[in-house]
Short mmCIF file of C-alpha atoms and ligand atoms in Angstrom, two decimals:
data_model
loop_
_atom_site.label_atom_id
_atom_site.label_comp_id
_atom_site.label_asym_id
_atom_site.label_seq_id
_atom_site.Cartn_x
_atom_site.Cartn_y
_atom_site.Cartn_z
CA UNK A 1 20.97 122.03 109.50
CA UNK A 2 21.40 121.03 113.29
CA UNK A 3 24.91 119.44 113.96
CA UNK A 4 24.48 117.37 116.91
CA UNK A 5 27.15 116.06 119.30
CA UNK A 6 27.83 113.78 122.15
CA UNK A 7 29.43 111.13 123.98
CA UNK A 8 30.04 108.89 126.55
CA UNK A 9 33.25 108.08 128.44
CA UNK A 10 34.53 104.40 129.05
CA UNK A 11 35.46 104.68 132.83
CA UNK A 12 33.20 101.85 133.55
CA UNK A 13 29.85 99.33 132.70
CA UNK A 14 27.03 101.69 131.39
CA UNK A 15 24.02 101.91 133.78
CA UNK A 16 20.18 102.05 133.20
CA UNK A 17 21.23 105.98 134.07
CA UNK A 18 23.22 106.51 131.30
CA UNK A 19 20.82 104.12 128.85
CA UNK A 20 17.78 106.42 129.58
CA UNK A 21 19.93 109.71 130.21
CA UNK A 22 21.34 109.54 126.94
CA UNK A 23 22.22 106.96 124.65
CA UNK A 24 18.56 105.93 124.31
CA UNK A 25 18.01 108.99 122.50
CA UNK A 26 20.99 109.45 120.26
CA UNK A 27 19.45 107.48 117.75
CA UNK A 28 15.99 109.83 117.68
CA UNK A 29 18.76 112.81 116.63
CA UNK A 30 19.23 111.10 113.41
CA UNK A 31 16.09 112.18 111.57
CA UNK A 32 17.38 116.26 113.06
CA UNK A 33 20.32 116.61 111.44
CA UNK A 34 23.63 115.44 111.51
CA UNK A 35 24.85 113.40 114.35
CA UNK A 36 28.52 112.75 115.33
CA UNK A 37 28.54 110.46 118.74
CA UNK A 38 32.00 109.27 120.42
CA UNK A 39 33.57 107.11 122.82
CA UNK A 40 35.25 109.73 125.15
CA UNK A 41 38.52 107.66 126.02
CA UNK A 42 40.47 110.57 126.28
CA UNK A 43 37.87 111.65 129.12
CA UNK A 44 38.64 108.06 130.56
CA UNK A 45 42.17 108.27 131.29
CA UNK A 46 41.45 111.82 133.70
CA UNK A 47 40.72 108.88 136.66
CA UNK A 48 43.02 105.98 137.19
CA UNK A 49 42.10 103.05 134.57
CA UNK A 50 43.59 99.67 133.84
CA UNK A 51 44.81 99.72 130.11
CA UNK A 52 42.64 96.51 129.67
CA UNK A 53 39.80 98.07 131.14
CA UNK A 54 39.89 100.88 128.97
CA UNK A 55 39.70 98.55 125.84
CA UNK A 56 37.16 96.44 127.19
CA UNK A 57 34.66 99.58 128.32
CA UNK A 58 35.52 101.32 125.02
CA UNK A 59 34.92 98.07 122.79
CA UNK A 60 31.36 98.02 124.97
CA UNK A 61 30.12 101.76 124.35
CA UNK A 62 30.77 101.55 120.31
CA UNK A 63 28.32 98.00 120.76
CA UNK A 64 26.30 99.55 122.43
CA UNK A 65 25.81 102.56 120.33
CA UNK A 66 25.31 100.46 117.36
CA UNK A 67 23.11 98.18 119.12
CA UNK A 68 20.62 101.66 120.40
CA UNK A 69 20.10 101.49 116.84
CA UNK A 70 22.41 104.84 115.85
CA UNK A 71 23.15 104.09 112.22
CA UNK A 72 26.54 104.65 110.35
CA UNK A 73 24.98 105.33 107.36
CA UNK A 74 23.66 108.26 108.92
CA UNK A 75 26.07 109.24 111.79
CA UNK A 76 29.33 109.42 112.42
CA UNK A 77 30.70 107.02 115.44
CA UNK A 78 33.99 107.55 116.22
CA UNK A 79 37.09 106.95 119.16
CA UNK A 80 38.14 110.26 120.58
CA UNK A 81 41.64 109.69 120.18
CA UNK A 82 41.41 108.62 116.79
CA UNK A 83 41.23 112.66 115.99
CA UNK A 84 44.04 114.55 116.83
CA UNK A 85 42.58 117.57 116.38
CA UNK A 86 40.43 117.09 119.77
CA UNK A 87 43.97 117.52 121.82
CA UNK A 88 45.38 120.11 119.35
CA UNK A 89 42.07 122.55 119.94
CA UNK A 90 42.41 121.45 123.31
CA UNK A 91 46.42 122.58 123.76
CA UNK A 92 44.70 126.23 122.15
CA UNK A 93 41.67 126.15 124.42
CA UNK A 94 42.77 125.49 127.78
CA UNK A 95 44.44 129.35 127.55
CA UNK A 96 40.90 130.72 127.26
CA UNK A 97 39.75 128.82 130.47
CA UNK A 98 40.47 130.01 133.98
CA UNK A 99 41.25 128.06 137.07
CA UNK A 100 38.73 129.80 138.91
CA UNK A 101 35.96 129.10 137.14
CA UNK A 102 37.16 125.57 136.71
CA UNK A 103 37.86 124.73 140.20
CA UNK A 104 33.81 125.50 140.55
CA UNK A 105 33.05 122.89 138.26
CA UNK A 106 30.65 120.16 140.47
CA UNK A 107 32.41 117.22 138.75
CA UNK A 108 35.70 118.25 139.64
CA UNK A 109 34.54 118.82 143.18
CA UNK A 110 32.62 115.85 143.48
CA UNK A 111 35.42 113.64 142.54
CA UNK A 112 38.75 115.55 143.82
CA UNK A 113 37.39 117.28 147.27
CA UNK A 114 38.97 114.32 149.65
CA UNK A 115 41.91 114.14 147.51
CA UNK A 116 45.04 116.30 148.05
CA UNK A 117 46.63 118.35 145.38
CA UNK A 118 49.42 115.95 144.68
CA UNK A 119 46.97 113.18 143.69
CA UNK A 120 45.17 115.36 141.23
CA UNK A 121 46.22 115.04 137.83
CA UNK A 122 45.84 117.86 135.78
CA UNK A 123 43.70 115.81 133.43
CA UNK A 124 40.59 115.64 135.45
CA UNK A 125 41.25 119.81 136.33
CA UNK A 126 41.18 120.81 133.26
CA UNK A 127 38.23 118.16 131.91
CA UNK A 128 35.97 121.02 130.70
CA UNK A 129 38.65 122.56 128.10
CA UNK A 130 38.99 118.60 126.51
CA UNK A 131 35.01 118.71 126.40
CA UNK A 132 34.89 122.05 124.78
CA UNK A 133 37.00 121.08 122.03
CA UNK A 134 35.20 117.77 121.42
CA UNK A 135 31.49 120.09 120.94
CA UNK A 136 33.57 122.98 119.48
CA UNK A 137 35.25 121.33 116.39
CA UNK A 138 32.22 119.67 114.95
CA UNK A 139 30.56 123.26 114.98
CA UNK A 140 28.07 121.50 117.49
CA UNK A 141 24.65 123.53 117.83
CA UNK A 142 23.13 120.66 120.25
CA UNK A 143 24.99 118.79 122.76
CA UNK A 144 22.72 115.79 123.79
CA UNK A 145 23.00 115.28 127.35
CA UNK A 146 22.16 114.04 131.33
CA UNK A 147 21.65 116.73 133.72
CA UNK A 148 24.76 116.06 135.22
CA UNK A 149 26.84 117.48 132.40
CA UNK A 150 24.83 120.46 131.09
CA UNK A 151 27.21 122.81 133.68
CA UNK A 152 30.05 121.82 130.93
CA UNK A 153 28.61 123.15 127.90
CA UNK A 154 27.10 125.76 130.04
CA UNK A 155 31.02 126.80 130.09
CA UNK A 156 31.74 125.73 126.62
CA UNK A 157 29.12 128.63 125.98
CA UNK A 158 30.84 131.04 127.82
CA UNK A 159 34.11 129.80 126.27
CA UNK A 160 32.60 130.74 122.96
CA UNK A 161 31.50 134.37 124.01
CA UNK A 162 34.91 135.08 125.65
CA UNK A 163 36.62 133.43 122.19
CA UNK A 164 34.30 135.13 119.83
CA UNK A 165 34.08 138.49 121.38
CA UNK A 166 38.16 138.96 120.82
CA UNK A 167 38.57 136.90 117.15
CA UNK A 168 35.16 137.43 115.61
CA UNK A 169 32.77 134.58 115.03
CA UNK A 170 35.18 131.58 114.93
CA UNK A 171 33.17 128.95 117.16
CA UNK A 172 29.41 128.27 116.98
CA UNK A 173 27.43 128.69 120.10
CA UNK A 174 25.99 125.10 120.69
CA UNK A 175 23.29 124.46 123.84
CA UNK A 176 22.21 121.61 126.14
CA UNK A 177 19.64 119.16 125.45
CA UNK A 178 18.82 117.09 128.33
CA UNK A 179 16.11 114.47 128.04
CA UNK A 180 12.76 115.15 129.47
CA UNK A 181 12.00 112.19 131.39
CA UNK A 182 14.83 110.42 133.10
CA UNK A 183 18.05 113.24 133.10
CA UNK A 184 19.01 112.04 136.31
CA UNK A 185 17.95 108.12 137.22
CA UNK A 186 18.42 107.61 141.37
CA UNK A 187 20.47 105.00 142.60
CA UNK A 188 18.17 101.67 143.60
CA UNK A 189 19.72 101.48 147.21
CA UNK A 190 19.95 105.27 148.36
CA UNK A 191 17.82 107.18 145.89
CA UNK A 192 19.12 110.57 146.85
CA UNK A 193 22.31 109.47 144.93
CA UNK A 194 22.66 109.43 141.31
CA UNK A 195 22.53 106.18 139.82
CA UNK A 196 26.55 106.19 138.86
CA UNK A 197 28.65 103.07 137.40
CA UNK A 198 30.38 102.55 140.96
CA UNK A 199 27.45 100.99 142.71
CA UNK A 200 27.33 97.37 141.84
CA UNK A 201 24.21 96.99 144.24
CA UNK A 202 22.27 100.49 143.50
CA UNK A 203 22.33 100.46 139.57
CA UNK A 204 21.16 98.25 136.82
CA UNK A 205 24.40 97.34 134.29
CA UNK A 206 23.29 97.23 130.56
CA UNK A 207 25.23 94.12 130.76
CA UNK A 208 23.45 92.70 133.99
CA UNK A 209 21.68 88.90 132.98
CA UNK A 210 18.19 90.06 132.99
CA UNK A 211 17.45 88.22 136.08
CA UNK A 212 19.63 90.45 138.03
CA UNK A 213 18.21 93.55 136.77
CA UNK A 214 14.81 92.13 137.88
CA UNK A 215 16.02 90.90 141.54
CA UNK A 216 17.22 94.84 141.97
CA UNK A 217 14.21 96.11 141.03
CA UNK A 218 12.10 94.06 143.13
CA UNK A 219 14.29 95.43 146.15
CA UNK A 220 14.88 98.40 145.45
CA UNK A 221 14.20 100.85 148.33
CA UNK A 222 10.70 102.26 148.34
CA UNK A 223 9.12 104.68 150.71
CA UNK A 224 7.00 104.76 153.96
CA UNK A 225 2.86 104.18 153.39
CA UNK A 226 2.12 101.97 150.46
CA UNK A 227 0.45 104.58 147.62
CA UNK A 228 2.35 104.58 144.01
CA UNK A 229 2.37 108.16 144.01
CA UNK A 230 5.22 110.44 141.96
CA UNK A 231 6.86 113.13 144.51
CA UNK A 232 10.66 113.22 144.38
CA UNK A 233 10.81 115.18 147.40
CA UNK A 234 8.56 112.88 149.88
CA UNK A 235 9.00 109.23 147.92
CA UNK A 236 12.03 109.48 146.24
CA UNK A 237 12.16 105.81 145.89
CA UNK A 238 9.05 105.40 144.41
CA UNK A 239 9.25 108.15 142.12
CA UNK A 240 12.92 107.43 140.67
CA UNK A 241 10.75 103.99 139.35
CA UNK A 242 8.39 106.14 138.17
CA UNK A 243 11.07 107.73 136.08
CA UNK A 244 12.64 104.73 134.56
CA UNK A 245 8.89 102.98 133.66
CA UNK A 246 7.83 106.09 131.96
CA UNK A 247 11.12 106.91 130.02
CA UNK A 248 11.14 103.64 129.15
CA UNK A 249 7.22 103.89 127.89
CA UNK A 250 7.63 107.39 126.72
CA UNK A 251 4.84 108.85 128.63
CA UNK A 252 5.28 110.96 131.69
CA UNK A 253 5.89 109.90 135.51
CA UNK A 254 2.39 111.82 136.55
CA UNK A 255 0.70 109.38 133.48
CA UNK A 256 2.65 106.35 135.05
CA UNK A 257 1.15 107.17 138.50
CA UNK A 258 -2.15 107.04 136.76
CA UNK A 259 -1.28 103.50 135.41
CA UNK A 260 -0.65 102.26 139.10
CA UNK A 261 -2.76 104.41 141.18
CA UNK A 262 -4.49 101.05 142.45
CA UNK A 263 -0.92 99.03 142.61
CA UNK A 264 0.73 97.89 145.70
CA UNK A 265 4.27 98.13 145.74
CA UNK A 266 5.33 94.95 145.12
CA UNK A 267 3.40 94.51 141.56
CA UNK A 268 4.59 97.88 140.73
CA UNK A 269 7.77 96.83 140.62
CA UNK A 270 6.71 93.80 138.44
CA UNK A 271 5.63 96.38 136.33
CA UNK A 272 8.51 98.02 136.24
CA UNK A 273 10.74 95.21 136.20
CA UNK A 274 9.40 94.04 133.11
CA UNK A 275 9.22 97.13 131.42
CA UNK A 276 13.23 97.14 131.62
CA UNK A 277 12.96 93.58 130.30
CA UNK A 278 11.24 94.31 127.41
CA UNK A 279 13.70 96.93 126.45
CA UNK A 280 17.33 95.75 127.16
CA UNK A 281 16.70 91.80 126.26
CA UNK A 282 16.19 93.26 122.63
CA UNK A 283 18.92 95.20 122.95
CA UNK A 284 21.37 93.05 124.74
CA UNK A 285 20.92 90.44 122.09
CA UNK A 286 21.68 92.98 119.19
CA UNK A 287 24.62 94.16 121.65
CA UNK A 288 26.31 90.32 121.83
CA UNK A 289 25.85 90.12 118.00
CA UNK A 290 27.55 92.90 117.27
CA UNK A 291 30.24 92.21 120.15
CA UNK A 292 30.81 88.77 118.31
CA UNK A 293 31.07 89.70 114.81
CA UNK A 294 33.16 92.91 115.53
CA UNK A 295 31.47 94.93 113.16
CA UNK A 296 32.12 98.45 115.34
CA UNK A 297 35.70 97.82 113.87
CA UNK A 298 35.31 99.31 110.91
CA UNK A 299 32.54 101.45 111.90
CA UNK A 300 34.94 103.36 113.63
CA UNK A 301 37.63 103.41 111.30
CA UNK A 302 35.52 104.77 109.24
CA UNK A 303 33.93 107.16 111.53
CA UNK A 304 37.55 108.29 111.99
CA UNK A 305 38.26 109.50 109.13
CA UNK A 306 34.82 110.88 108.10
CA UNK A 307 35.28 112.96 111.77
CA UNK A 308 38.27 114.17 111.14
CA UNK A 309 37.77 116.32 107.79
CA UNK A 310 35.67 117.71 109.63
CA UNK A 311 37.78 118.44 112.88
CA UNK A 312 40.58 119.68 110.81
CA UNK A 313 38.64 122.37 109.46
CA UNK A 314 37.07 123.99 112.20
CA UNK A 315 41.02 123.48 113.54
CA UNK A 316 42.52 125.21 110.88
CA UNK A 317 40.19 128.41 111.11
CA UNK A 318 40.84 128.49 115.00
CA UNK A 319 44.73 128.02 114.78
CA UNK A 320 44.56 131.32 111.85
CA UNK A 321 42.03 133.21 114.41
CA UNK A 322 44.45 132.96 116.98
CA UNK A 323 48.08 134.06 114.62
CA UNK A 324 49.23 130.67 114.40
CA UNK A 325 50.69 130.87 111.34
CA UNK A 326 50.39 129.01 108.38
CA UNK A 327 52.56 127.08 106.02
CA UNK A 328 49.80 125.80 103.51
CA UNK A 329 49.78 127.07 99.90
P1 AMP B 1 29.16 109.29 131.79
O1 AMP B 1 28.89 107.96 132.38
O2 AMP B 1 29.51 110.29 132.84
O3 AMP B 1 30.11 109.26 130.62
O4 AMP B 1 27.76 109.77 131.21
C1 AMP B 1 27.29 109.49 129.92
C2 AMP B 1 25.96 110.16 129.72
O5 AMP B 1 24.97 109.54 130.56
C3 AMP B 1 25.95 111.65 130.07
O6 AMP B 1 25.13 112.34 129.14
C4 AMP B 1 25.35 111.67 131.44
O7 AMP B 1 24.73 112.91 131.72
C5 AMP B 1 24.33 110.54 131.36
N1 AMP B 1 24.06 109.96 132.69
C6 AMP B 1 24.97 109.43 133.54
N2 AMP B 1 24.38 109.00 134.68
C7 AMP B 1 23.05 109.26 134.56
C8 AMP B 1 21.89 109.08 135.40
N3 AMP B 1 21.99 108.51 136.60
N4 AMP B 1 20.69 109.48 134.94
C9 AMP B 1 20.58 110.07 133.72
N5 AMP B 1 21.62 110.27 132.88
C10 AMP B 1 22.84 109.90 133.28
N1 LIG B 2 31.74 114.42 129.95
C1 LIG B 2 30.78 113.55 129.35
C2 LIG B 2 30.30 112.56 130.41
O1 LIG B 2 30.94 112.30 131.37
C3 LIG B 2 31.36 112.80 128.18
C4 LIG B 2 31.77 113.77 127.14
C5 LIG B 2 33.04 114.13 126.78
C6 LIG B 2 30.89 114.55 126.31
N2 LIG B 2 33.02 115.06 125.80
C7 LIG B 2 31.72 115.34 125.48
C8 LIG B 2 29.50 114.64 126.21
C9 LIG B 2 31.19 116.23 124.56
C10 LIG B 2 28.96 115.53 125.28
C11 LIG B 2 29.81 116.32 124.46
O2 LIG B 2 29.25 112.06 130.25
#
């Protein structure tokens, strides 16, 4: 059976990006095998974050996973830091990592390149080695995820090899999955950025008011000439709405551009516009139900411990691989 894996970290409001990137799919996992999805809180702390904040974001993800329609009767939905044995694998892990190869990772260079060494904590360095534990205790073989984070468990994989190759078969090799349609939704003002949660003008917050989400897709940058046509490279605008109408309609952008071959711009992005409409006002409404009745409480208490047999396990047989020794009869 498939043990899949994920997560999403609580450094800010989830975007349309991460909604079609990923958590739109988690639930579809559920009928592959078993799922474990988390709030990656540890993750949130490697870039300055108001305590409050933290709460607030992670309180937000675990009603939002419930409200994408993952199901705790058959997944497990958990806090991070509600399972030790993430940072104990990770205290064992980070010795099979190099700084070389981690000072190539794009994240890290993405976010630390204008900042000087004394402003870097060590947290956001070694990111990777806290992400291979998280896929690596759960015996992961499919790591649901955007486009921007396959070059993580592309080094979780060699992690495994290097680990494997001295102890024997310890870890299990897990892979990317990245969504089809949609693995990396453009930013509405500049679409040669990625739509990220830092641009309040540029993405679409799951917890926008509808009517905002439709005033910034009605002016969102399009292209020069006036044909709905989908080219990344020559209408990147234009395309990236492409993108979110078909992920949305689970059909592909070049059957999209069929639908509006004969649309001008402006009642394209009607179109599109209310194809976002359609989905999140569903799935707002279940969010603020579930916010108000704090049912994720118990959810994740529950997901807690139900993660953390498992954790322990895989924790255990790495801590013998590598001579720890052991005091259990
Ligand atoms: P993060 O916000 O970095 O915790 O990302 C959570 C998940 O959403 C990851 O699987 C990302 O790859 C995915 N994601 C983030 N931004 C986008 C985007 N603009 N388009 C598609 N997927 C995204
Ligand atoms: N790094 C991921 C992100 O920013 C979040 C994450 C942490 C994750 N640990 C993970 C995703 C393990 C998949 C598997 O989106």
């Amino acid at each position: 059976m498939e043990r899949i894996l994920s997560g999403i970290k609580p450094t800010g409001e989830l975007t349309l990006g991460n909604y079609i990137g990923a958590l739109r799919h988690f639930k579809d996992f559920q009928n592959r095998g078993d799922v474990y999805i988390f709030i990656a809180d540890l993750h949130a702390l490697t870039m300055p974050i108001e305590a409050e904040t933290l709460r607030n974001n992670s309180r937000d993800i675990a009603a939002f996973y419930l409200a994408s329609g993952l199901d705790p009767k058959r997944c497990t939905i958990f806090l991070q830091h509600t399972v030790p044995a993430h940072a104990e694998l990770n205290a064992i892990l980070q010795n099979y990592l190099y700084m070389g190869e981690l000072k190539r990772m794009t994240q890290f260079k993405d976010k630390c390149s204008k900042m000087n060494d004394n402003q870097i904590g060590l947290g956001i360095f070694a990111y990777p080695v806290l992400m291979a534990a998280d896929i690596l205790l759960y015996d992961a073989t499919i790591v649901p995820v955007g486009e921007d984070q396959v070059q993580h468990v592309e080094i979780t994989r060699d992690l495994v090899h290097r680990f494997n190759s001295r102890y024997g078969e310890v870890l299990v090799l897990p892979r990317a999955e990245v969504t089809k349609v949609g693995a990396r939704i453009m930013s509405l003002c500049d679409p040669s950025k990625k739509m990220s949660k830092s641009d309040p003008k540029g993405d679409i917050f799951l917890k926008d008011p509808l009517s905002v989400s439709r005033k910034k897709i009605m002016s969102a940058v399009t292209d020069s000439g006036s044909e709905v046509r989908f080219d990344p490279a020559a209408k990147p605008g234009i395309s990236n709405l492409l993108t979110i109408y078909a992920a949305l309609k689970d059909i592909t952008p070049q059957e999209a551009e069929k639908r509006f071959a004969k649309f001008r711009y402006g009642d394209f992005k009607k179109a599109v516009a209310e194809a976002v409409e359609e989905e999140l006002g569903p799935f707002k409404a279940r969010y603020e139900k579930i916010i108000a009745d704090r049912s994720y409480i118990s959810v994740l208490r529950d997901g807690a411990k139900k993660a953390s047999l498992v954790a322990a396990k895989t924790l255990r047989r790495v801590q013998k691989a590598v001579g720890l020794l052991s005091v259990d009869e």
